[in-house]
XYZ file of C-alpha atoms in Angstrom:
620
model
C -40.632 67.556 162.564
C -41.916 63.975 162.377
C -41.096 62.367 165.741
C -42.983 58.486 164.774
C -43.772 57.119 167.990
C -46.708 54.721 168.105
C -49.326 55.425 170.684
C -52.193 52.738 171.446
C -54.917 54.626 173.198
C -58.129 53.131 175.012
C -60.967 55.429 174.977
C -64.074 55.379 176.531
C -67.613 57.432 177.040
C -70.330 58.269 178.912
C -74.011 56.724 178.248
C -76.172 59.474 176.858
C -80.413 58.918 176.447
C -81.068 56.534 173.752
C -83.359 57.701 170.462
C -83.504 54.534 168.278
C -84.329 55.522 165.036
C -84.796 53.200 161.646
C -82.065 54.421 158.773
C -83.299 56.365 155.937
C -82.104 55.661 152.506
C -78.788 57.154 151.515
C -79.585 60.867 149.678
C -78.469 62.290 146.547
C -75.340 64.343 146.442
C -76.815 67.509 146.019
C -79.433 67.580 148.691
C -76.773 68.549 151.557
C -79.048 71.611 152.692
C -82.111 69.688 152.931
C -80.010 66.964 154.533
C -79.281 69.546 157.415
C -83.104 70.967 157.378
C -84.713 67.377 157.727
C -81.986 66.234 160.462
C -82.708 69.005 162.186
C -86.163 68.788 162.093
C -86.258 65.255 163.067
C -84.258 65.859 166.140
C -85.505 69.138 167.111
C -82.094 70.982 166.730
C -82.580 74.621 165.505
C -80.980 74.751 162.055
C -78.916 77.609 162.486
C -77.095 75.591 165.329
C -77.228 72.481 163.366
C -75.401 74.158 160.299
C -72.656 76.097 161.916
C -71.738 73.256 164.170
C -71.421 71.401 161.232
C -69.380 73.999 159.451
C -66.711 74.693 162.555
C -66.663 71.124 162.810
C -65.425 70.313 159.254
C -66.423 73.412 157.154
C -69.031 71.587 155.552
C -67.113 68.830 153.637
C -67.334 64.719 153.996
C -63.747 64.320 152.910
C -64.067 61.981 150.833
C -65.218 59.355 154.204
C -61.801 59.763 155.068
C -61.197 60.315 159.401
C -59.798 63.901 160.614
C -56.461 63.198 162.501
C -58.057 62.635 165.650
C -60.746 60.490 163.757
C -63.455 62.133 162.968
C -66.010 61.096 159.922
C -68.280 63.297 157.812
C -69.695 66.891 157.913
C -70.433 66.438 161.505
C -66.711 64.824 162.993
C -68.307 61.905 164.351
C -65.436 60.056 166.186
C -64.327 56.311 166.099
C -62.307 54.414 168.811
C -60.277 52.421 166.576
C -59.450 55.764 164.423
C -58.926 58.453 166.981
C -55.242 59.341 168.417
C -56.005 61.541 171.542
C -56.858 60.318 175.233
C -59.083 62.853 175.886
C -61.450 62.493 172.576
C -64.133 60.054 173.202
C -65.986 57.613 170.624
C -69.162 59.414 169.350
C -70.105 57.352 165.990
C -71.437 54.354 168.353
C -73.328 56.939 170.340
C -74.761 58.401 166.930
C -75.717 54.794 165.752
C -77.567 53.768 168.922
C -79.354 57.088 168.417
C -80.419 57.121 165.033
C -80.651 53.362 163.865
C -77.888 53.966 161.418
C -75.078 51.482 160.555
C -71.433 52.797 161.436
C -70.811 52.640 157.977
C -73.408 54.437 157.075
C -72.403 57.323 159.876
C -68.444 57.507 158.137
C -69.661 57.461 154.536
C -73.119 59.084 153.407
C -73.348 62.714 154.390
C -77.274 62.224 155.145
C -76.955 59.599 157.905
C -74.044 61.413 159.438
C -75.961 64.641 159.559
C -78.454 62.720 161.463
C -75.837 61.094 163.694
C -74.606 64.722 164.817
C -78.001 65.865 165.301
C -79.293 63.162 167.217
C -76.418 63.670 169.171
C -76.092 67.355 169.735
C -80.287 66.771 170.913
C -79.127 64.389 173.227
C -76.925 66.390 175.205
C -79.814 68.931 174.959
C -81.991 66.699 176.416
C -79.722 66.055 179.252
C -78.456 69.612 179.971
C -82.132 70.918 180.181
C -84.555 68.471 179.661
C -85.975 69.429 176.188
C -85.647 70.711 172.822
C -86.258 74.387 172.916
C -86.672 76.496 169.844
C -83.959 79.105 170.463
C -80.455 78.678 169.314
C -79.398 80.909 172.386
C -80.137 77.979 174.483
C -78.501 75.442 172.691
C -74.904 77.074 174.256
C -74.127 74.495 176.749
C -74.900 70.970 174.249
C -72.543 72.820 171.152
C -70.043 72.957 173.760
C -70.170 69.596 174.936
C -70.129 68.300 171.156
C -66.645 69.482 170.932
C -65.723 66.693 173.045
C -63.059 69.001 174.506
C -61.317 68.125 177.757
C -61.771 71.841 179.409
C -64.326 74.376 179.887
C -62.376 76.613 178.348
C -61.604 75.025 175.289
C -65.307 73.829 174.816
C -66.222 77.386 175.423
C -64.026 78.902 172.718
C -65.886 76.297 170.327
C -68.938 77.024 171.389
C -68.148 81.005 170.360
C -66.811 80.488 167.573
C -69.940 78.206 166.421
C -72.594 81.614 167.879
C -70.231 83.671 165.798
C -71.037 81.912 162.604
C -74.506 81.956 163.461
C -74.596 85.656 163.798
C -72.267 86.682 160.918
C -73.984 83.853 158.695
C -72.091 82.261 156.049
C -72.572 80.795 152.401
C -69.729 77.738 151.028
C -69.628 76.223 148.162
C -68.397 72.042 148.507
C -65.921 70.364 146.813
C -68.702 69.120 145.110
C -70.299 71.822 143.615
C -72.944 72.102 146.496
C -73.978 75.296 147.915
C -74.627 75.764 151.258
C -75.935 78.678 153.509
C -77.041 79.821 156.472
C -78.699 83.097 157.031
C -77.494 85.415 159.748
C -79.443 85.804 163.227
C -78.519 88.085 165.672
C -78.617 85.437 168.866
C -76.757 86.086 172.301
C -76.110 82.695 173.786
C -76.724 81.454 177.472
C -73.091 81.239 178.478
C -73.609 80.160 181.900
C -74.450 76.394 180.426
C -71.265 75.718 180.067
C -70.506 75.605 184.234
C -73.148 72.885 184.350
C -71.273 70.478 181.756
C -69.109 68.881 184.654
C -65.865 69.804 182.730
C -62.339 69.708 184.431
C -60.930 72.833 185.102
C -59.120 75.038 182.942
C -55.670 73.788 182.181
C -52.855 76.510 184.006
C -51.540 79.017 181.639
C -48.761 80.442 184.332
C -46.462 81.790 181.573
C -47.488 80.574 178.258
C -47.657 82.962 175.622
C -50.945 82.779 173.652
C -53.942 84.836 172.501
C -57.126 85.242 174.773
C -58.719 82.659 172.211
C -56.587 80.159 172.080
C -56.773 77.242 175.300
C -52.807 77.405 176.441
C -50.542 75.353 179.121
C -46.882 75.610 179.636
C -45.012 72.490 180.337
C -41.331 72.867 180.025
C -39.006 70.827 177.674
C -36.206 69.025 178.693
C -33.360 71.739 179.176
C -31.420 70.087 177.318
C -33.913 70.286 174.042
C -33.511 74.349 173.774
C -31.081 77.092 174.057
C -31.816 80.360 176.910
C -31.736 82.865 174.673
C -33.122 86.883 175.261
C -35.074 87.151 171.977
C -35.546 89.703 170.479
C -33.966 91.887 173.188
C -30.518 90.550 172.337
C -31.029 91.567 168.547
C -31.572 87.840 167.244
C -35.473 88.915 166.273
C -37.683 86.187 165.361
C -38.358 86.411 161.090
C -40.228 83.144 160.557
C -42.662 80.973 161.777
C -42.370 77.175 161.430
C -45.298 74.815 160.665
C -44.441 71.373 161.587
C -46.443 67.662 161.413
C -45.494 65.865 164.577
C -45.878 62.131 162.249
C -48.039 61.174 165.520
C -50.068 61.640 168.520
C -50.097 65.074 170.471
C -48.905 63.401 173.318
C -45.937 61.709 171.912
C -44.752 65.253 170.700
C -44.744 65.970 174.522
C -42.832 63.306 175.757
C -40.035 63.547 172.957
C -39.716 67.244 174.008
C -39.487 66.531 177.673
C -36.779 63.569 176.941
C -33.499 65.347 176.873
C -32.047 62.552 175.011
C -34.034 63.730 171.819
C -32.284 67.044 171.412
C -35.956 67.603 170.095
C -38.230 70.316 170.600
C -40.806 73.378 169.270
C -42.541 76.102 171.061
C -45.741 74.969 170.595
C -47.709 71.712 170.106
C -50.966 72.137 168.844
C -53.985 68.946 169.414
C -56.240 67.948 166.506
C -59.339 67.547 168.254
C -59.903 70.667 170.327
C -56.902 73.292 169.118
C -55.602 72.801 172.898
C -51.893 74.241 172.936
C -48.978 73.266 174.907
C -46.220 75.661 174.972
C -42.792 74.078 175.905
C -40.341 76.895 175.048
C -40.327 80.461 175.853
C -40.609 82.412 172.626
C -37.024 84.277 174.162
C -35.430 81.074 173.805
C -34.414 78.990 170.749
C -35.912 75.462 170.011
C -34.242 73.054 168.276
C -36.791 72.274 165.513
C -35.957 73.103 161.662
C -32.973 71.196 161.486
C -30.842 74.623 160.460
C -29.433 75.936 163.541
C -29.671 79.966 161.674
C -33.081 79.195 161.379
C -33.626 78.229 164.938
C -32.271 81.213 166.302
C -34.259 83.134 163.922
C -37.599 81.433 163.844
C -40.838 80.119 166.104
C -41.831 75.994 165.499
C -45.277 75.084 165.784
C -45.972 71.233 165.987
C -49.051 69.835 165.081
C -50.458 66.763 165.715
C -50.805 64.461 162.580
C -49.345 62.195 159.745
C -47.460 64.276 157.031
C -47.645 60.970 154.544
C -51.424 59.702 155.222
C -53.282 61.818 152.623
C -56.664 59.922 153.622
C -56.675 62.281 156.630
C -57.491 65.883 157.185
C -56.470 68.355 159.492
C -59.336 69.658 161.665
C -61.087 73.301 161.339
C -60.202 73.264 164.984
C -56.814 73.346 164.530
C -56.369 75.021 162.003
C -57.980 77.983 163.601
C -56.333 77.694 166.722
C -52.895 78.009 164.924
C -54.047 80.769 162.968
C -55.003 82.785 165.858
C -51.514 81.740 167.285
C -49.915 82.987 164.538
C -51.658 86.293 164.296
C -50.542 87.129 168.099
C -46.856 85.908 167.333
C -47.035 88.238 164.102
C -48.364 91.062 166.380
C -45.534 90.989 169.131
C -42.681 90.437 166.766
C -43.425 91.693 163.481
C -43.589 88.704 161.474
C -45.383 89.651 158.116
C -48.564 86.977 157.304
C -46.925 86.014 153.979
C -45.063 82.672 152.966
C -41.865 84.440 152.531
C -42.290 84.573 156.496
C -45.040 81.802 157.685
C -43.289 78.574 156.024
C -43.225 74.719 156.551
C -40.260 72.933 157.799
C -40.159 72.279 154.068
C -39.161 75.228 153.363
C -35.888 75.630 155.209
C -33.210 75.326 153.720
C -30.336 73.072 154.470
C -27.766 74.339 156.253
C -24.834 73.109 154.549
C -24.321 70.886 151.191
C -23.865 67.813 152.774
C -27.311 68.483 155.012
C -29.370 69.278 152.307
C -30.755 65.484 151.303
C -31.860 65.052 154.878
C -33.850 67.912 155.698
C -37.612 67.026 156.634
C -40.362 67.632 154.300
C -42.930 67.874 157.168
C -46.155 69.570 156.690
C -46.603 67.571 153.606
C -48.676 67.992 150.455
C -52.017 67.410 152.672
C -51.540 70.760 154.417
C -53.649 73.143 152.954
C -51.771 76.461 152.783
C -54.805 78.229 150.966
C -57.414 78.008 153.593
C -54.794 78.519 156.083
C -53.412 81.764 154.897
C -57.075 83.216 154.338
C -57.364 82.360 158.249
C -54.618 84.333 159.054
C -54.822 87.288 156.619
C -58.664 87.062 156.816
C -59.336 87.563 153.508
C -60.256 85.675 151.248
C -57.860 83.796 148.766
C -57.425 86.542 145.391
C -59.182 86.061 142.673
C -57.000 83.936 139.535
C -55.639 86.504 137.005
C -55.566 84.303 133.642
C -52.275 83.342 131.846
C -49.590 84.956 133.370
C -46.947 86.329 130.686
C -42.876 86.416 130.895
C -41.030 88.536 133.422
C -43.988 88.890 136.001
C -44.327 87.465 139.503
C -47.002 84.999 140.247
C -48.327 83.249 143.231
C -48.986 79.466 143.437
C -52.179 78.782 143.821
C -54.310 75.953 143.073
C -57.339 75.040 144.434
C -56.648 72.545 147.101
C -60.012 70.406 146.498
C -59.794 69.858 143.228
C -55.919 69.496 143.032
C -55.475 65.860 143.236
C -52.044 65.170 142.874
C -50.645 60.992 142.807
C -47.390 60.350 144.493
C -45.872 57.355 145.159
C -45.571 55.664 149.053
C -43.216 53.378 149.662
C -41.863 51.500 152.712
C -38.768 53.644 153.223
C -41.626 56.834 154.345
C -42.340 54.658 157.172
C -39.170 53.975 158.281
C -37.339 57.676 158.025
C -37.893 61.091 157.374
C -34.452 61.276 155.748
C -33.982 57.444 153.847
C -31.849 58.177 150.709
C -34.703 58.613 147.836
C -34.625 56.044 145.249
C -34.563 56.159 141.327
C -38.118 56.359 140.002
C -37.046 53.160 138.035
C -36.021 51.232 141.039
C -38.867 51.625 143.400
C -39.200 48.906 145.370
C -41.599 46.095 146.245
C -44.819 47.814 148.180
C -45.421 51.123 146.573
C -48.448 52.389 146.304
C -49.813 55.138 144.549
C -51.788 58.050 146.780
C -54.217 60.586 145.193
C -55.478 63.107 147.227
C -56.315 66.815 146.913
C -52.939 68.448 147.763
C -51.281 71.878 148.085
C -48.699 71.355 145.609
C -47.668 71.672 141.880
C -45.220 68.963 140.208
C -42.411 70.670 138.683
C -41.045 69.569 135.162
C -38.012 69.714 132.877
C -39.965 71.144 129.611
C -43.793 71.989 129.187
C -45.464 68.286 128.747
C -46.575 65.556 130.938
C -44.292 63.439 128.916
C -41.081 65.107 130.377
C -38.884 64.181 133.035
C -39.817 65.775 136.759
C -37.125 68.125 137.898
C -34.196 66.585 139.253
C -32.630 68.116 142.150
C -28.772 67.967 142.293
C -28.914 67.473 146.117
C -31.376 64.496 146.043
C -31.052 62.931 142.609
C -27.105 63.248 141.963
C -26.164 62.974 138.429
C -29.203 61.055 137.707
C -32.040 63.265 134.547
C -35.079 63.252 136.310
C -36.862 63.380 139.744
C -39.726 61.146 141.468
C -42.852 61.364 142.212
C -42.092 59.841 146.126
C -43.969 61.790 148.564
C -41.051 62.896 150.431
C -39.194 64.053 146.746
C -39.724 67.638 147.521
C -37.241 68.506 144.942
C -40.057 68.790 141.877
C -42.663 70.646 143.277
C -43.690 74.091 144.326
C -46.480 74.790 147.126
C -49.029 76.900 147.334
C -48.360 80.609 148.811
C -45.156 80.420 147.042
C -43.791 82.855 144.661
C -41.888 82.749 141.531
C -41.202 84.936 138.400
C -41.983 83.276 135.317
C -39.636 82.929 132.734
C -41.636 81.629 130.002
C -45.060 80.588 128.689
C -46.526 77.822 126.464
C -50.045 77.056 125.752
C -50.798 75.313 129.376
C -47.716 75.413 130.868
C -45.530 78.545 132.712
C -41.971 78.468 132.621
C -40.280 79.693 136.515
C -37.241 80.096 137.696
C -36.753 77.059 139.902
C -33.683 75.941 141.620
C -31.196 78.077 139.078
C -32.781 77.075 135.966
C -36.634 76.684 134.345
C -38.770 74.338 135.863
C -42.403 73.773 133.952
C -45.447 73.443 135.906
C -48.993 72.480 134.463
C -50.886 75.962 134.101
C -54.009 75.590 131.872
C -55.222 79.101 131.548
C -53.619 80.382 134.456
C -55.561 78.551 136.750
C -52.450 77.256 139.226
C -51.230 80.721 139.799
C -52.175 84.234 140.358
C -50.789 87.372 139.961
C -48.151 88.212 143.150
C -49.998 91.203 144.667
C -46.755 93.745 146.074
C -44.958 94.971 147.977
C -42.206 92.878 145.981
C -38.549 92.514 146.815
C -37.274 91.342 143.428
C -33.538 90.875 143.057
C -30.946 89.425 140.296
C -27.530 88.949 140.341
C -25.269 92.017 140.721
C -24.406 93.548 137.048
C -21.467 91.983 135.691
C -22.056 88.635 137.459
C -22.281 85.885 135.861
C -23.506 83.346 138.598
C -23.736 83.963 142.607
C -23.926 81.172 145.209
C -26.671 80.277 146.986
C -26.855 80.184 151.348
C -28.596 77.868 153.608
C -27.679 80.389 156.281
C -26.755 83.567 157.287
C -23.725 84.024 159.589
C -21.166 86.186 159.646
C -17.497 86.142 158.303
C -15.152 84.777 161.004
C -12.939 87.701 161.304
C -16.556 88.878 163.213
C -16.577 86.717 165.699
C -14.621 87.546 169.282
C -11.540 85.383 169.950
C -11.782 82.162 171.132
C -15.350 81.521 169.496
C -14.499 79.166 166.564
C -16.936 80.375 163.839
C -19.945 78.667 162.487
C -19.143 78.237 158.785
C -20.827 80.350 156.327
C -20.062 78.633 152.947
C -22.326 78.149 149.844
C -24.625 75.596 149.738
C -22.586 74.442 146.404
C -24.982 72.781 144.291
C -27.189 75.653 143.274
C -26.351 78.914 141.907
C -28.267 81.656 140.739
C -27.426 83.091 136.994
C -27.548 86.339 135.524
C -31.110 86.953 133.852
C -32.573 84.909 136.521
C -34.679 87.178 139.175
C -36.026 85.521 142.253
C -39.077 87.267 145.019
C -37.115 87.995 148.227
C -37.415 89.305 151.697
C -35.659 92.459 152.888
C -31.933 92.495 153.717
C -31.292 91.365 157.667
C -27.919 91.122 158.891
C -25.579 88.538 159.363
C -25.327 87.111 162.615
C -25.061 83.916 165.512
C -25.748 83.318 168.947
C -23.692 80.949 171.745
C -25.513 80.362 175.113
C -21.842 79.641 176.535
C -20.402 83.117 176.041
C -22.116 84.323 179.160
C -24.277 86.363 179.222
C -25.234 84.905 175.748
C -23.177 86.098 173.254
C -24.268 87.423 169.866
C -22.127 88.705 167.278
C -22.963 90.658 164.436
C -21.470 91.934 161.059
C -21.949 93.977 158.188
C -22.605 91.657 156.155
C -26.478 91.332 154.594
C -28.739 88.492 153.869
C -31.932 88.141 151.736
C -34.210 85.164 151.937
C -35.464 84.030 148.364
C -37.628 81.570 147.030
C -35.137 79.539 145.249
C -37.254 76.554 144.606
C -39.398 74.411 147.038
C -37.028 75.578 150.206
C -36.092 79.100 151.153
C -32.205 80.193 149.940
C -30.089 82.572 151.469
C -28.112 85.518 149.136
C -25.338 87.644 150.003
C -26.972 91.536 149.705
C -23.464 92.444 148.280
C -23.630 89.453 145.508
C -27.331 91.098 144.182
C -29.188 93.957 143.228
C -33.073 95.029 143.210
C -35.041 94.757 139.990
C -37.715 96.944 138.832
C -41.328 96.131 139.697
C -43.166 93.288 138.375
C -44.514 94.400 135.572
């Protein structure tokens, strides 16, 4: 949604025993699991705890000795002051150094000395909870809770548990790197009751938020003016997507532009970085004003997340990203909400509600979101395996590897300034770009099958002009992972797609970007005898539908896309056309026959008119 408020915060922590320890040398890349076996050795930590509180922490990668959102280094999410962006998330890397003898650079850059930083500290809230180092993991409960940092019981707790789950279920993960690390099962029941003696406020209220058991929820209302009382879904406007969102900034700020009812801002949910903490601030009945497409809103949930869309050199936390996943599964549960990205999609995705809106709709979660590991959260599965070149006619899903994708775009000053600055030419960047490469979720999307050739130009953001940029914010060339296409060609390394009404090219060597779409498929064309049908940013009714003296929203083509005959997109099932007013009491909606499928058009959702298509066979 990208709010941008600056927040200066002033943490501070407790004194925990002191350990002084001289720094060993810096290790070798590929001694990770030793790393973990001699840390814990030195600071009498059980492995098993040692390893899966590393893993839940940051599953086991150093990213790169770039800080988390809420600042956290290395394998073990040691925190900084200057870094971190939440009140309640204290400084642990100067606690690590004054343990272990390390340097704080050493603790944010080699994975050795930050294992040891972690373990020294994880032993000294041992040491303080129960006065010594004991062998069993079981006992270890109350000090993994405390090294969450969280600000309640509870949420410390539901670390904690899901740390003992790893430990019991065991694990194996191969790093970015090409390490391989594992940790053996062991049936251990942990001493729960630690975690009343850890001096933690209480429990934040949950009167009438609506989360899962596992997920640490409050309910603090938005502004009234931010949201529209709805009945959802007993008034027939179901919820059909959910909305991931990037606040551009702190948790906290999120919460105070909901609660201003100047902003005509807000989201049902805002999820923290550090801990997964939730605060809901709209009733799931009611419609939020978060996508920027009011059809959307009335048809869809927003999540916010804390974090920074356009700083690749940070990393959303495990945390959070299983706390949303869990939140996504319950909201899936209740309303039906399939766990696919025809259905779970980022505020990137929707589509703009009207030609002239189109150029100014947000591009927020970003490239640095990675819709991979997130979807195998939710689904629980793992990812599919890759299914080699695909050939023409079939559907595939996008799908590259988000560590090893490393994509360059370009930053420049206008990203800073607003979400929805008019992009410039590629030839006409100005003074102060700079040139970001991170591993990304994303796939730049060509004119012809070659490096060489121009990125695709999108009529909406590059008017009349041949070719696209490479700006973060251009979403116009590129296609994200999860998404689905139907290829329309094939040469040596590259697959042709249907993209945005024509063919769009995107780097494929051997089919290792892509996979083969696993059904059910919805795949539709244009109707026989058609040579071209217009494309929707929204789905309301024809005003002869609407009761008199409601002035009907407009339902008019989006205008500068189309969809031609021998094109065939991957699309939702039919729903019907409809809208909502909160001033036709008792909340009027009005429906009509008409019939709308949701497509993937290009790197946003579409809209088609039922009666404009028809189904095609199945992929073959």
């Amino acid at each position: 949604m990208a709010i941008r408020l600056a927040v200066c915060v002033l943490l501070s922590f407790a004194s925990v025993p002191t350990m002084t320890r001289p720094a060993p040398a810096a290790s070798s890349l590929a001694d990770s699991q030793q790393d973990f076996a001699s840390a814990a050795a030195e600071f009498h930590v059980p492995l098993p705890v040692l390893l899966a509180l590393s893993y839940e922490s940051s599953w086991w990668e150093s990213h790169h000795a770039h800080p988390s959102v809420s600042g956290g280094y290395g394998l073990l999410h040691l925190t900084a002051t200057a870094a971190a962006h939440t009140a309640d998330l204290p400084p642990t890397l100067d606690q690590a150094a004054s343990l272990t003898g390390a340097s704080l650079k050493q603790l944010r850059t080699e994975d050795r000395q930050n294992i040891r930083g972690g373990a020294a500290l994880l032993a000294s809230y041992e040491k303080s909870l129960v006065g010594t180092y004991p062998r069993d993991p079981a006992r270890w409960y109350g000090a993994v809770a405390r090294y969450s940092q969280a600000a309640t019981a509870r949420s410390a707790g539901l670390f904690a548990d899901r740390v003992y789950t790893i430990i019991r279920e065991g694990l194996q993960h191969v790093r970015p790197d090409g390490q391989r690390i594992r940790l053996a099962a062991s049936a251990v029941t942990p001493d729960r009751s630690q975690l009343t003696r850890l001096g933690l406020r209480p429990n934040d209220v949950a009167t009438g938020a609506e989360c899962p058991a596992n997920v640490t929820c409050r309910f603090t209302p938005a502004a009234t003016d931010n949201y529209q009382v709805s009945n959802r879904p007993a008034n027939g406007l179901a919820p059909l997507y959910i909305v991931i969102h990037v606040v551009d900034g702190s948790y906290s700020s999120a919460i105070d532009t909901f609660q201003d009812p100047d902003s005509r801002l807000s989201a049902h949910y805002v999820m923290r970085s550090s801990d997964g903490a939730v605060t809901q601030m709209v009733a799931n009945k009611d419609v939020a004003f978060h996508s920027g497409n009011y059809w959307f809103n009335l048809h869809s949930i927003g999540i916010e997340h804390e974090g920074f869309p356009v700083q690749g050199a940070t990393w959303f936390t495990p945390t959070q990203y299983q706390a949303t996943a869990d939140l996504v599964r319950h909201l899936s549960a209740r309303y039906h909400i399939p766990l696919d990205r025809e259905h779970v999609i980022g505020h990137d995705n929707v589509p703009g509600a009207s030609r002239e809106s189109i150029s100014d709709m947000h591009w927020d979660p970003g490239p640095y979101w990675d819709w991979t590991r997130f979807m195998s959260l939710l689904t629980q599965l793992p990812a599919p395996a890759l299914t080699g070149s695909p050939h023409t006619g079939e559907a595939v899903t996008i799908s590259p590897d988000f560590a090893t994708n490393r994509q360059s775009v370009q930053v420049c000053g206008q990203t800073a300034r607003a979400w929805s600055a008019p992009l410039f030419k590629y030839s006409q960047l100005p003074a102060g770009c700079t040139t970001q490469s991170e591993p990304s979720n994303f796939l730049p999307v060509h004119t012809g099958p070659s490096q060489d050739t121009a990125l695709f130009p999108d009529p909406a953001l590059h008017p009349g002009e041949d070719s696209g940029t490479s700006l973060i914010e251009d979403w116009g060339n590129t296609v994200t992972a999860g998404q689905q296409f139907i290829v329309a060609d094939q040469k040596e390394d590259w697959t042709a797609i249907w993209f945005s009404g024509r063919v769009g090219w995107i780097f494929n060597p051997g089919g290792r970007n892509t996979r083969r779409a696993n059904g059910p498929l919805h795949l539709i064309r244009p109707r026989a005898g058609r040579t071209s049908i217009p494309v929707y940013g929204t789905g309301y009714p024809m005003p002869n539908a609407y009761p008199q003296g409601w002035p009907p929203s407009a339902q008019s083509p989006q205008g500068l896309y189309a969809l031609s005959a021998g094109q065939t997109l991957v699309a939702t099932t039919p729903v019907a056309a409809d809208d909502f007013s909160a001033r036709h009491p008792p909340g009027t909606v009005v429906a009509s026959s008409e019939r709308y499928v949701t497509a993937q058009f290009n790197h946003r959702l579409a809209l088609l008119n039922s009666a404009d298509t028809e189904p095609t066979g199945p992929s073959p």
